[in-house]
Amino acid sequence: MIEPMKKVSVVLLNRDKEEALKSLRKIGLVHLEKLEGSSEKLNAFKEYTSNAIVSESILGEIKLDKKAKKQKITLEDSKVVELCRQVVVKSERKKQLMEEISADTTELDRFTEWGSVSLEDIEFLKEKGILIAMYEIAADKYSQIDSEIQTILVNNDKKTVRFLITGCESRPEKLLPEAFEVPLPRMSTTALEKEIKKDEDEIKDIERFYVENAKYVPAIAAFRKNLESDIEFENVNAGMESEKQGTENDLAWISGYVPAADLEEFKKACAQNQWAVAYADPEDEDTEVPTKLKNNKFVSLIYPLTDFLGTVPGYHEYDISGWFLLFFTIFFGMIFGDGGYGALVAVVILLLMLKTKLSGKKVPAAYGLFLLVSLATVVWGMVTCTWFGISAERLPEWLVNLSIPQISSAFEKNLDGSDRIWNVPWINDPSIGLTKNQFQQIFCFALALVQLSVAHIKAGIRNIREKKGLKVLGDLGSILQLVGLFWIVLAMVVNSQVFQMLGNIGPVPVGKIEISLIAIGFAMSFIFANYEGNIGQSILESCKNIISVVLGIVNVFSDIVSYIRLWAVGLAGAAISGTVNQLASGIANNPEVGSIIAHALIFVAVIALLAFGHGLNMILNVLSVIVHGVRLNTLEFCTHIGMSWSGVKYSPFKE
């Protein structure tokens, strides 16, 4: 459940606020409202953090030997600050040097074919009255240069001729337009080479500095982590509101939220510190009320997943932790699909839990979730007779008998021998029936009906508690639409002969029932979905959004169909595991192999193929669970219940 919160405001003397904040942090109960402080100290802390992050990134890339990694080197905070400053300065200097080297190298490359170019010599000749300009021209054009122009050939290749023109202060008028004047370098080429060498040596010195100080990365990381608490404290200290009367008795105040169950403890702490405190229930307009979930140990198994996803229900929304865990467990088992995979994961998790307990450490909560979903996978693999993709003929008979015939891969034929068909009790025609895959599809759609109905039931219960009785009729209308569309989905997707929309099942006119359920449900939702005390206003709101209201029926249909992904992804995983086994079997049963060494190599190849193939399939299944299993809970289910995951996790101001 979502724990009730109290909005509290603490008033104290402005001169005591720093000590008061330290005491408030020791109490560790108040989730403070968002503050944006500003002070020189806070800016300094932020600069230290930024430098530490850069330093960790740079020094962390350096590989240390095993001996250096094991050393736990500590460093005073002041020295860490100075080290990080030096790393950042040297990082900027290295970047500048690399840019200079790049520019100098580009400049030097322009004169690769010219050889050494000395600006000093060119300037000396200019002082003696000899002007020199450098030109390039296509090889077949050089002979066409006017003879009046004084040229000196430097060198040439098949395409280009490089030459000098003397005695001209500017470009000669008779010079061919194809001739390109080469700008002089910014310094002599020998000076450029020395500049590049100097910069490269300085970069090497910087890199040696990095290597020498890479051992301090853990100390920098610890310093940065401690800074987070300092920044939080100083941000609150600088952001607190206070009177500006300039007296010693100026008041300062701060607001936040405390769990209702801890309010008495908080009031006692305020009395001990001589603070004034006011409290009240949060209003509907309060958008920053934090969410603190409180559930039993079993339901809390879902917390590692929701923490990983960063999903937090709003304070005024629902706690669906229990339903999330239930359906996610089912979805995981169906998508992962293979009982062998589930058993393998369960054994690994049990060994990790045992190792953690023996070491005296606390078992991570994630282990419990992994164990639960792996056992769910074993159950699904058991009822469908799916074990490492092995065909039923090769499995023990007792293992086959544990499966449920309607969805088991071990029972592909009916009792009368008809291929892959299961007779339906309400249809006398033996040629009409359901296959194993169709039974699994029905199960997927049944899950959709149950989960989405639960969403509307929870919404209806809340409306009753909030004394919006008629609005419950809107939720009931949504459930009627779900039931009607569920049967239509079975007819359109699974088997239209078995689930006839327009025909009859015995004496019951199914088509009329479907249409009636959808029509009645739509009318109830249209009238009561927006009810807030006035039916007319509710109908008017529906009329304003008539397009989205009508399209809601299509959305419900697509939401139900969306659950077929559970069957499709599970089928794909089973196909991959079966293919891997076939490939391995083909290699193992090679009749041309005769020698013992060849048999040994084939055995190793088969084991490697099985390990790689099934390992890759397990990884793909995990990704599928994250994409599809989570989606059905956080999107389809939460859309019907009206959740937007707009919450802020309860995070008290504490040490």
PDB file of C-alpha atoms in Angstrom, residues 65 225 267 604 609 626:
ATOM      1  CA  ASP A  65      48.335  -4.164 -12.357  1.00  0.00           C
ATOM      2  CA  LYS A 225      30.132  10.302  -3.136  1.00  0.00           C
ATOM      3  CA  LYS A 267       6.999  15.953  16.718  1.00  0.00           C
ATOM      4  CA  VAL A 604      33.673 -30.538 -27.761  1.00  0.00           C
ATOM      5  CA  LEU A 609      27.275 -25.255 -29.824  1.00  0.00           C
ATOM      6  CA  ILE A 626      11.955  -6.759 -20.184  1.00  0.00           C
TER       7      ILE A 626
END
